[in-house]
Amino acid sequence: MTYNLIQSSQPPVKNRGFLNWLLSNLFSTPANSALTLLSLLFLYWVLPPFFQWAIIDANFIGSDKSACTRDGACWVFVIQKIDFFIYGFYPDEAHWRVNLSFVLFFVFGFLFRFLPVNFIYKILVFMLYPIITYFLISGGSFGLDVVDTDKWGGLTLTLIVASIGIVAAIPFGIVLAFGRKSKLPIIKNLSVIYIEFIRGVPLISILFMASVILPLFFPEGMNFDKLLRALIGITMFQVAYIAEVIRGGMQAIPTGQYEAADSLGLSYWQKMLLIILPQALKVAIPNLIGASIALFKDTTLVLIIGLFDLLAMVHLTGTDNNWLGFDTEGYVFVTFVFWAFCFSLSKYGKFLEVKYNTDYR
Amino acid sequence: MSGDKIIQIKNLNKWYGDFHALKDINLNIKKGEIVVVCGPSGSGKSTLIRCINYLEKFQKGTIDVNGTILTDNVKKIKKIRSQVAMVFQHFELFPHLSIIDNLILAPTHVHKHPKEEALSTAMEYLERVNIADQAQKYPGQLSGGQQQRVAIARALCANPTIMLFDEPTSALDPEMISEVLDVMVELAKEHKTMICVTHEMGFAKEVADRVIFMDEGQIIEENEPEEFFCNPQSDRLKLFLQQILSHTPNTDTEKELEKCIAK
């Protein structure tokens, strides 16, 4: 007795299409249906009033408070103060320098993605970006006026602090993760002590320490920049978290991979850099992005050592006598900006995950 | 076959904590010899071959591989590892590298061969294991049998003098075992020194010069395959052979063995 092979065919109609999706995902059980209805009710309760306030009843055009005639939001405040929010106290005539750095970011991003060279060279090329940006924004050479860091502020400052913290922490974090996995007891213990100390302390106290205690270690009269101190503090903080995230990734790599690398005769560094680290980073992408998003939001804490990031600028302009009582709009705006950046980071993480996915099972 | 001893193991002892995993192992292996090591699980057979390329440290005894005595010295370990290649039970291909990159990794980074040369050698070996058309794929896209053949090709790319196989077919589906064994039989015909830990008795009978039976961390019995299977001396080995061949024999050699043991 033999049977013929049967051709594959489509599932029955009732298992396909939108209606089926609704039935199987939103209304599969009575409890699920109840949850779906409750969620819809909640959205109905929240969204229409918000849109009423933010768009339908809102004012958009005008130049001062007198333009705010309607019941809803008065976006005139945000539009009038937008330069403050973005550039802080950076001089008006030099705003183009910040804008140019922003544009250059995408130029370098494009180069990084499409330049047909080795990954190492790509990184070297991309390293030019912070250097160029530094000269552009701080000035002092190439005929650009000096702009002191205490004039930097707003979204510009937020992005500078966040991106330096996020990017600089990764190489140091890798080194520290190697340190914690090291077999040499001194290196291992120093790494553990550093990580556990930093993680056991709130960012605010690290920022205070960086701002108050760090200068004590340097010779008197050597005034070193407040922003630099904040950057050092934030990077030191982030390094500890990134190290743990990367170590977590390394734990996920099976011992067999270490043994295979060993048995091929690779040296310790070849094994770690060519075999373990690339796989560990891939495993760690979701958590790396998570830690980066957390840091992006934590940059708002630089306010307490006297730096004015985006949130601080909004808070400050909210106390402007001409615009008292409009901080709600300001904070809604800040919320949206932070959300946009964090969401982009999250999407970028997803993109990397897909890009480096070589597991087809 | 020349009589040179390529591996000399003397009084090898290994402990995992308090557990005595290898007890006074003495074993000499000649150049070009093909040795199969078998025994029940936990008998120390994997540990033994993992000591040979120092994936496991041992506490007592000496191992001399091709004139180099194994110690903690990093240079010596590296020297030995560049001559001894290993094939693992779970393949251990590097999942983030394509097949061809897996193959050229050691030649370019350890042996410092030029990339073009490494690539052409790698393609040669891929052709020998009948898998050249998959060179650009990633390990995750291949079946277990294909992955193990790639792993064998990767081990060969470094042009080792000794090949170690640690249960190379134990993680494979039955229908893929033969494709891997075929490759190993081909290799055996070239008389590269091979030490195989395996339960494939048909393979042992067909190609081995010597079969070693281990139990409880000791070598219990060793002999030429014919004698080993047809005339086992110790009760422990007799029992083991009966158990391992009690399932339906699926190859001609195994049927032969079956008859042999029934005698």
Short mmCIF file of N, CA and C in Angstrom, two decimals, chain B residues 86-245:
data_model
loop_
_atom_site.label_atom_id
_atom_site.label_comp_id
_atom_site.label_asym_id
_atom_site.label_seq_id
_atom_site.Cartn_x
_atom_site.Cartn_y
_atom_site.Cartn_z
N MET B 86 40.45 19.57 16.17
CA MET B 86 39.41 18.85 16.90
C MET B 86 38.05 19.05 16.24
N VAL B 87 37.28 17.96 16.20
CA VAL B 87 35.91 18.04 15.72
C VAL B 87 35.00 17.72 16.90
N PHE B 88 34.04 18.61 17.14
CA PHE B 88 33.23 18.51 18.35
C PHE B 88 31.89 17.82 18.10
N GLN B 89 31.32 17.32 19.19
CA GLN B 89 30.01 16.69 19.10
C GLN B 89 28.96 17.67 18.54
N HIS B 90 29.00 18.90 19.04
CA HIS B 90 28.00 19.88 18.60
C HIS B 90 28.56 20.85 17.57
N PHE B 91 29.46 20.39 16.75
CA PHE B 91 30.03 21.10 15.59
C PHE B 91 30.83 22.34 15.99
N GLU B 92 30.19 23.24 16.79
CA GLU B 92 30.84 24.47 17.24
C GLU B 92 31.38 25.30 16.09
N LEU B 93 30.62 25.39 15.01
CA LEU B 93 30.95 26.38 14.00
C LEU B 93 30.63 27.75 14.60
N PHE B 94 31.27 28.79 14.06
CA PHE B 94 31.01 30.13 14.59
C PHE B 94 29.80 30.71 13.87
N PRO B 95 28.67 30.88 14.57
CA PRO B 95 27.41 31.19 13.88
C PRO B 95 27.39 32.56 13.22
N HIS B 96 28.29 33.47 13.67
CA HIS B 96 28.25 34.83 13.11
C HIS B 96 29.12 34.94 11.86
N LEU B 97 29.82 33.86 11.50
CA LEU B 97 30.68 33.90 10.31
C LEU B 97 30.11 32.95 9.26
N SER B 98 30.27 33.34 7.98
CA SER B 98 29.81 32.45 6.92
C SER B 98 30.69 31.20 6.92
N ILE B 99 30.24 30.17 6.18
CA ILE B 99 30.98 28.91 6.14
C ILE B 99 32.43 29.15 5.73
N ILE B 100 32.61 29.92 4.66
CA ILE B 100 33.96 30.12 4.15
C ILE B 100 34.80 30.90 5.17
N ASP B 101 34.19 31.86 5.87
CA ASP B 101 34.93 32.61 6.88
C ASP B 101 35.30 31.73 8.08
N ASN B 102 34.43 30.78 8.40
CA ASN B 102 34.76 29.81 9.45
C ASN B 102 36.02 29.04 9.07
N LEU B 103 36.12 28.70 7.77
CA LEU B 103 37.24 27.87 7.32
C LEU B 103 38.56 28.64 7.24
N ILE B 104 38.50 29.91 6.85
CA ILE B 104 39.77 30.62 6.67
C ILE B 104 40.24 31.32 7.94
N LEU B 105 39.43 31.25 9.01
CA LEU B 105 39.78 31.98 10.23
C LEU B 105 41.15 31.58 10.78
N ALA B 106 41.33 30.28 11.06
CA ALA B 106 42.61 29.86 11.63
C ALA B 106 43.76 30.00 10.62
N PRO B 107 43.59 29.59 9.35
CA PRO B 107 44.70 29.78 8.41
C PRO B 107 45.17 31.23 8.32
N THR B 108 44.24 32.20 8.30
CA THR B 108 44.68 33.59 8.14
C THR B 108 45.16 34.18 9.47
N HIS B 109 44.50 33.84 10.58
CA HIS B 109 44.87 34.50 11.83
C HIS B 109 45.92 33.76 12.65
N VAL B 110 45.93 32.43 12.57
CA VAL B 110 46.89 31.68 13.38
C VAL B 110 48.13 31.35 12.56
N HIS B 111 47.90 30.84 11.34
CA HIS B 111 49.03 30.41 10.52
C HIS B 111 49.52 31.49 9.58
N LYS B 112 48.82 32.63 9.58
CA LYS B 112 49.24 33.80 8.81
C LYS B 112 49.41 33.50 7.32
N HIS B 113 48.55 32.66 6.78
CA HIS B 113 48.59 32.43 5.34
C HIS B 113 47.93 33.61 4.64
N PRO B 114 48.37 33.92 3.41
CA PRO B 114 47.68 34.97 2.67
C PRO B 114 46.23 34.57 2.41
N LYS B 115 45.35 35.58 2.33
CA LYS B 115 43.92 35.29 2.24
C LYS B 115 43.54 34.47 1.01
N GLU B 116 44.16 34.80 -0.13
CA GLU B 116 43.79 34.10 -1.37
C GLU B 116 44.11 32.61 -1.25
N GLU B 117 45.32 32.36 -0.68
CA GLU B 117 45.74 30.97 -0.51
C GLU B 117 44.78 30.23 0.41
N ALA B 118 44.43 30.91 1.53
CA ALA B 118 43.52 30.29 2.50
C ALA B 118 42.17 29.99 1.84
N LEU B 119 41.70 30.95 1.01
CA LEU B 119 40.41 30.75 0.35
C LEU B 119 40.43 29.55 -0.58
N SER B 120 41.51 29.43 -1.35
CA SER B 120 41.51 28.32 -2.30
C SER B 120 41.65 26.98 -1.58
N THR B 121 42.47 26.95 -0.50
CA THR B 121 42.55 25.71 0.28
C THR B 121 41.18 25.37 0.87
N ALA B 122 40.52 26.40 1.40
CA ALA B 122 39.23 26.18 2.03
C ALA B 122 38.23 25.60 1.03
N MET B 123 38.22 26.16 -0.20
CA MET B 123 37.28 25.67 -1.21
C MET B 123 37.59 24.22 -1.56
N GLU B 124 38.90 23.89 -1.62
CA GLU B 124 39.29 22.51 -1.89
C GLU B 124 38.69 21.55 -0.86
N TYR B 125 38.85 21.93 0.41
CA TYR B 125 38.33 21.05 1.46
C TYR B 125 36.81 21.00 1.45
N LEU B 126 36.18 22.14 1.14
CA LEU B 126 34.72 22.12 1.06
C LEU B 126 34.25 21.18 -0.04
N GLU B 127 35.00 21.18 -1.14
CA GLU B 127 34.64 20.26 -2.21
C GLU B 127 34.81 18.81 -1.77
N ARG B 128 35.86 18.57 -1.01
CA ARG B 128 36.08 17.20 -0.55
C ARG B 128 34.98 16.71 0.37
N VAL B 129 34.38 17.63 1.14
CA VAL B 129 33.27 17.19 1.98
C VAL B 129 31.92 17.44 1.29
N ASN B 130 31.99 17.69 -0.03
CA ASN B 130 30.79 17.84 -0.87
C ASN B 130 29.85 18.95 -0.44
N ILE B 131 30.39 20.12 -0.16
CA ILE B 131 29.52 21.15 0.38
C ILE B 131 29.92 22.53 -0.16
N ALA B 132 30.73 22.52 -1.26
CA ALA B 132 31.27 23.77 -1.80
C ALA B 132 30.19 24.77 -2.17
N ASP B 133 29.01 24.27 -2.56
CA ASP B 133 27.96 25.21 -2.99
C ASP B 133 27.36 25.99 -1.82
N GLN B 134 27.70 25.61 -0.58
CA GLN B 134 27.11 26.31 0.57
C GLN B 134 28.08 27.34 1.17
N ALA B 135 29.20 27.59 0.50
CA ALA B 135 30.29 28.38 1.10
C ALA B 135 29.85 29.73 1.65
N GLN B 136 28.90 30.38 0.98
CA GLN B 136 28.53 31.74 1.43
C GLN B 136 27.44 31.74 2.48
N LYS B 137 26.87 30.57 2.79
CA LYS B 137 25.78 30.54 3.77
C LYS B 137 26.33 30.63 5.19
N TYR B 138 25.41 30.78 6.13
CA TYR B 138 25.78 30.79 7.54
C TYR B 138 25.47 29.40 8.14
N PRO B 139 26.21 29.03 9.20
CA PRO B 139 26.00 27.70 9.79
C PRO B 139 24.53 27.41 10.09
N GLY B 140 23.80 28.42 10.58
CA GLY B 140 22.41 28.21 10.95
C GLY B 140 21.52 27.78 9.79
N GLN B 141 21.99 27.97 8.56
CA GLN B 141 21.18 27.61 7.40
C GLN B 141 21.41 26.18 6.95
N LEU B 142 22.37 25.49 7.60
CA LEU B 142 22.74 24.14 7.16
C LEU B 142 22.17 23.08 8.10
N SER B 143 22.00 21.86 7.57
CA SER B 143 21.55 20.75 8.41
C SER B 143 22.70 20.31 9.32
N GLY B 144 22.38 19.52 10.34
CA GLY B 144 23.41 19.06 11.26
C GLY B 144 24.54 18.32 10.57
N GLY B 145 24.18 17.43 9.65
CA GLY B 145 25.20 16.66 8.94
C GLY B 145 26.11 17.56 8.12
N GLN B 146 25.48 18.55 7.46
CA GLN B 146 26.29 19.49 6.67
C GLN B 146 27.21 20.28 7.58
N GLN B 147 26.67 20.73 8.74
CA GLN B 147 27.50 21.51 9.67
C GLN B 147 28.69 20.69 10.15
N GLN B 148 28.46 19.40 10.43
CA GLN B 148 29.57 18.60 10.92
C GLN B 148 30.61 18.40 9.82
N ARG B 149 30.16 18.28 8.57
CA ARG B 149 31.14 18.15 7.48
C ARG B 149 31.95 19.44 7.33
N VAL B 150 31.26 20.60 7.51
CA VAL B 150 31.99 21.87 7.48
C VAL B 150 33.02 21.89 8.61
N ALA B 151 32.60 21.42 9.79
CA ALA B 151 33.51 21.43 10.94
C ALA B 151 34.75 20.58 10.65
N ILE B 152 34.55 19.45 9.95
CA ILE B 152 35.69 18.61 9.59
C ILE B 152 36.59 19.35 8.61
N ALA B 153 35.96 20.01 7.63
CA ALA B 153 36.75 20.79 6.66
C ALA B 153 37.52 21.90 7.38
N ARG B 154 36.87 22.54 8.36
CA ARG B 154 37.54 23.62 9.10
C ARG B 154 38.76 23.07 9.84
N ALA B 155 38.59 21.88 10.44
CA ALA B 155 39.70 21.28 11.16
C ALA B 155 40.85 20.96 10.20
N LEU B 156 40.49 20.52 8.98
CA LEU B 156 41.53 20.14 8.01
C LEU B 156 42.27 21.33 7.45
N CYS B 157 41.59 22.48 7.39
CA CYS B 157 42.18 23.67 6.77
C CYS B 157 43.50 24.09 7.40
N ALA B 158 43.65 23.80 8.69
CA ALA B 158 44.90 24.19 9.35
C ALA B 158 46.00 23.17 9.08
N ASN B 159 45.70 22.19 8.23
CA ASN B 159 46.63 21.13 7.88
C ASN B 159 47.25 20.47 9.11
N PRO B 160 46.41 19.91 9.99
CA PRO B 160 46.91 19.34 11.24
C PRO B 160 47.58 18.00 10.99
N THR B 161 48.48 17.60 11.91
CA THR B 161 49.05 16.26 11.82
C THR B 161 48.20 15.24 12.55
N ILE B 162 47.41 15.74 13.50
CA ILE B 162 46.56 14.84 14.28
C ILE B 162 45.13 15.38 14.28
N MET B 163 44.18 14.48 14.08
CA MET B 163 42.77 14.89 14.15
C MET B 163 42.10 14.19 15.32
N LEU B 164 41.41 14.99 16.14
CA LEU B 164 40.66 14.42 17.26
C LEU B 164 39.16 14.55 16.95
N PHE B 165 38.42 13.48 17.15
CA PHE B 165 36.98 13.54 16.93
C PHE B 165 36.30 13.20 18.25
N ASP B 166 35.51 14.13 18.77
CA ASP B 166 34.82 13.89 20.03
C ASP B 166 33.35 13.61 19.76
N GLU B 167 33.00 12.35 19.64
CA GLU B 167 31.65 11.91 19.32
C GLU B 167 31.03 12.71 18.17
N PRO B 168 31.63 12.66 17.00
CA PRO B 168 31.19 13.55 15.91
C PRO B 168 29.80 13.25 15.38
N THR B 169 29.25 12.07 15.65
CA THR B 169 27.93 11.77 15.08
C THR B 169 26.84 11.65 16.14
N SER B 170 27.20 11.89 17.42
CA SER B 170 26.21 11.64 18.48
C SER B 170 25.06 12.63 18.48
N ALA B 171 25.28 13.85 17.90
CA ALA B 171 24.22 14.85 17.95
C ALA B 171 23.43 14.89 16.64
N LEU B 172 23.65 13.89 15.78
CA LEU B 172 23.03 13.94 14.45
C LEU B 172 21.81 13.05 14.36
N ASP B 173 20.87 13.45 13.49
CA ASP B 173 19.75 12.57 13.17
C ASP B 173 20.29 11.34 12.45
N PRO B 174 19.64 10.19 12.64
CA PRO B 174 20.17 8.94 12.06
C PRO B 174 20.46 9.06 10.57
N GLU B 175 19.60 9.74 9.81
CA GLU B 175 19.84 9.74 8.37
C GLU B 175 21.03 10.61 7.95
N MET B 176 21.60 11.38 8.90
CA MET B 176 22.75 12.23 8.56
C MET B 176 24.07 11.62 9.01
N ILE B 177 23.99 10.56 9.83
CA ILE B 177 25.22 10.00 10.38
C ILE B 177 26.13 9.48 9.27
N SER B 178 25.51 8.82 8.27
CA SER B 178 26.36 8.18 7.26
C SER B 178 27.12 9.19 6.41
N GLU B 179 26.52 10.36 6.13
CA GLU B 179 27.25 11.34 5.32
C GLU B 179 28.51 11.82 6.03
N VAL B 180 28.44 11.92 7.36
CA VAL B 180 29.61 12.34 8.12
C VAL B 180 30.63 11.21 8.20
N LEU B 181 30.12 9.99 8.46
CA LEU B 181 31.03 8.84 8.55
C LEU B 181 31.77 8.62 7.23
N ASP B 182 31.04 8.83 6.10
CA ASP B 182 31.69 8.66 4.80
C ASP B 182 32.91 9.57 4.67
N VAL B 183 32.73 10.82 5.11
CA VAL B 183 33.85 11.77 5.05
C VAL B 183 35.00 11.29 5.92
N MET B 184 34.65 10.76 7.11
CA MET B 184 35.70 10.30 8.02
C MET B 184 36.42 9.07 7.46
N VAL B 185 35.67 8.19 6.80
CA VAL B 185 36.30 7.01 6.20
C VAL B 185 37.28 7.45 5.12
N GLU B 186 36.87 8.44 4.31
CA GLU B 186 37.76 8.97 3.28
C GLU B 186 39.05 9.47 3.90
N LEU B 187 38.90 10.21 4.99
CA LEU B 187 40.06 10.76 5.70
C LEU B 187 40.97 9.65 6.19
N ALA B 188 40.34 8.62 6.74
CA ALA B 188 41.11 7.52 7.32
C ALA B 188 41.98 6.87 6.27
N LYS B 189 41.47 6.82 5.02
CA LYS B 189 42.23 6.19 3.95
C LYS B 189 43.54 6.92 3.68
N GLU B 190 43.58 8.23 4.05
CA GLU B 190 44.81 8.99 3.79
C GLU B 190 45.83 8.82 4.91
N HIS B 191 45.46 8.09 5.94
CA HIS B 191 46.34 7.85 7.07
C HIS B 191 46.91 9.09 7.70
N LYS B 192 46.02 10.03 7.97
CA LYS B 192 46.33 11.10 8.90
C LYS B 192 46.07 10.49 10.27
N THR B 193 46.87 10.86 11.27
CA THR B 193 46.63 10.30 12.60
C THR B 193 45.25 10.75 13.10
N MET B 194 44.43 9.79 13.48
CA MET B 194 43.08 10.14 13.95
C MET B 194 42.79 9.44 15.26
N ILE B 195 42.20 10.20 16.20
CA ILE B 195 41.69 9.58 17.41
C ILE B 195 40.21 9.91 17.48
N CYS B 196 39.38 8.89 17.47
CA CYS B 196 37.94 9.11 17.42
C CYS B 196 37.27 8.55 18.65
N VAL B 197 36.56 9.39 19.35
CA VAL B 197 35.66 8.89 20.38
C VAL B 197 34.32 8.71 19.68
N THR B 198 33.84 7.50 19.61
CA THR B 198 32.58 7.29 18.89
C THR B 198 31.92 6.00 19.33
N HIS B 199 30.62 5.92 19.10
CA HIS B 199 29.89 4.68 19.35
C HIS B 199 29.57 3.97 18.05
N GLU B 200 30.09 4.49 16.93
CA GLU B 200 29.82 3.87 15.64
C GLU B 200 30.75 2.67 15.47
N MET B 201 30.28 1.51 15.92
CA MET B 201 31.14 0.32 15.91
C MET B 201 31.46 -0.13 14.48
N GLY B 202 30.51 0.12 13.56
CA GLY B 202 30.76 -0.23 12.16
C GLY B 202 31.97 0.52 11.64
N PHE B 203 32.02 1.79 11.97
CA PHE B 203 33.14 2.63 11.55
C PHE B 203 34.44 2.11 12.15
N ALA B 204 34.39 1.76 13.43
CA ALA B 204 35.59 1.26 14.12
C ALA B 204 36.11 -0.01 13.44
N LYS B 205 35.18 -0.91 13.18
CA LYS B 205 35.56 -2.17 12.55
C LYS B 205 36.19 -1.94 11.18
N GLU B 206 35.61 -0.99 10.46
CA GLU B 206 36.02 -0.77 9.07
C GLU B 206 37.39 -0.09 8.96
N VAL B 207 37.62 0.96 9.75
CA VAL B 207 38.83 1.76 9.49
C VAL B 207 39.87 1.76 10.61
N ALA B 208 39.50 1.39 11.83
CA ALA B 208 40.45 1.59 12.93
C ALA B 208 41.62 0.63 12.84
N ASP B 209 42.80 1.11 13.27
CA ASP B 209 43.94 0.23 13.43
C ASP B 209 43.90 -0.40 14.82
N ARG B 210 43.26 0.32 15.72
CA ARG B 210 43.24 -0.14 17.10
C ARG B 210 41.97 0.42 17.75
N VAL B 211 41.35 -0.38 18.60
CA VAL B 211 40.17 0.08 19.33
C VAL B 211 40.47 0.01 20.82
N ILE B 212 40.11 1.09 21.52
CA ILE B 212 40.40 1.16 22.95
C ILE B 212 39.09 1.22 23.70
N PHE B 213 38.98 0.42 24.72
CA PHE B 213 37.77 0.44 25.54
C PHE B 213 38.09 1.04 26.90
N MET B 214 37.36 2.07 27.27
CA MET B 214 37.60 2.72 28.56
C MET B 214 36.38 2.56 29.46
N ASP B 215 36.64 2.43 30.74
CA ASP B 215 35.55 2.46 31.72
C ASP B 215 36.11 2.99 33.03
N GLU B 216 35.32 3.82 33.69
CA GLU B 216 35.70 4.40 34.98
C GLU B 216 37.09 5.04 34.96
N GLY B 217 37.39 5.74 33.88
CA GLY B 217 38.63 6.49 33.83
C GLY B 217 39.86 5.68 33.53
N GLN B 218 39.68 4.41 33.13
CA GLN B 218 40.85 3.58 32.82
C GLN B 218 40.71 2.95 31.45
N ILE B 219 41.85 2.61 30.86
CA ILE B 219 41.81 1.80 29.66
C ILE B 219 41.67 0.36 30.11
N ILE B 220 40.54 -0.28 29.75
CA ILE B 220 40.30 -1.65 30.20
C ILE B 220 40.88 -2.64 29.20
N GLU B 221 40.72 -2.31 27.94
CA GLU B 221 41.14 -3.27 26.94
C GLU B 221 41.47 -2.53 25.66
N GLU B 222 42.51 -2.96 24.94
CA GLU B 222 42.76 -2.42 23.61
C GLU B 222 43.24 -3.54 22.71
N ASN B 223 42.83 -3.44 21.44
CA ASN B 223 43.18 -4.51 20.52
C ASN B 223 42.90 -4.06 19.10
N GLU B 224 43.35 -4.92 18.15
CA GLU B 224 42.97 -4.67 16.76
C GLU B 224 41.48 -4.92 16.65
N PRO B 225 40.80 -4.26 15.71
CA PRO B 225 39.34 -4.33 15.67
C PRO B 225 38.82 -5.76 15.61
N GLU B 226 39.42 -6.58 14.76
CA GLU B 226 38.94 -7.96 14.59
C GLU B 226 38.90 -8.68 15.95
N GLU B 227 40.03 -8.64 16.66
CA GLU B 227 40.12 -9.28 17.96
C GLU B 227 39.22 -8.60 18.99
N PHE B 228 39.22 -7.28 18.92
CA PHE B 228 38.46 -6.48 19.89
C PHE B 228 36.99 -6.87 19.88
N PHE B 229 36.44 -6.99 18.65
CA PHE B 229 35.01 -7.29 18.56
C PHE B 229 34.72 -8.79 18.65
N CYS B 230 35.60 -9.62 18.05
CA CYS B 230 35.29 -11.04 17.98
C CYS B 230 35.80 -11.82 19.18
N ASN B 231 36.77 -11.23 19.88
CA ASN B 231 37.35 -11.98 20.97
C ASN B 231 37.60 -11.08 22.18
N PRO B 232 36.54 -10.43 22.68
CA PRO B 232 36.76 -9.53 23.82
C PRO B 232 37.19 -10.32 25.05
N GLN B 233 38.16 -9.77 25.79
CA GLN B 233 38.71 -10.50 26.92
C GLN B 233 37.94 -10.23 28.20
N SER B 234 37.70 -8.96 28.48
CA SER B 234 37.10 -8.64 29.79
C SER B 234 35.59 -8.76 29.74
N ASP B 235 35.00 -9.09 30.88
CA ASP B 235 33.54 -9.22 30.96
C ASP B 235 32.88 -7.86 30.69
N ARG B 236 33.56 -6.82 31.17
CA ARG B 236 33.01 -5.47 31.04
C ARG B 236 32.81 -5.13 29.55
N LEU B 237 33.83 -5.47 28.74
CA LEU B 237 33.74 -5.18 27.32
C LEU B 237 32.68 -6.06 26.65
N LYS B 238 32.63 -7.32 27.04
CA LYS B 238 31.62 -8.22 26.46
C LYS B 238 30.22 -7.65 26.67
N LEU B 239 29.95 -7.22 27.90
CA LEU B 239 28.65 -6.65 28.25
C LEU B 239 28.39 -5.40 27.41
N PHE B 240 29.42 -4.54 27.33
CA PHE B 240 29.28 -3.28 26.59
C PHE B 240 28.94 -3.55 25.13
N LEU B 241 29.67 -4.49 24.52
CA LEU B 241 29.44 -4.78 23.10
C LEU B 241 28.04 -5.35 22.88
N GLN B 242 27.61 -6.22 23.80
CA GLN B 242 26.26 -6.76 23.66
C GLN B 242 25.22 -5.66 23.72
N GLN B 243 25.41 -4.76 24.70
CA GLN B 243 24.42 -3.69 24.86
C GLN B 243 24.39 -2.76 23.66
N ILE B 244 25.58 -2.38 23.20
CA ILE B 244 25.62 -1.37 22.14
C ILE B 244 25.11 -1.93 20.82
N LEU B 245 25.21 -3.25 20.63
CA LEU B 245 24.76 -3.81 19.36
C LEU B 245 23.41 -4.52 19.47
#
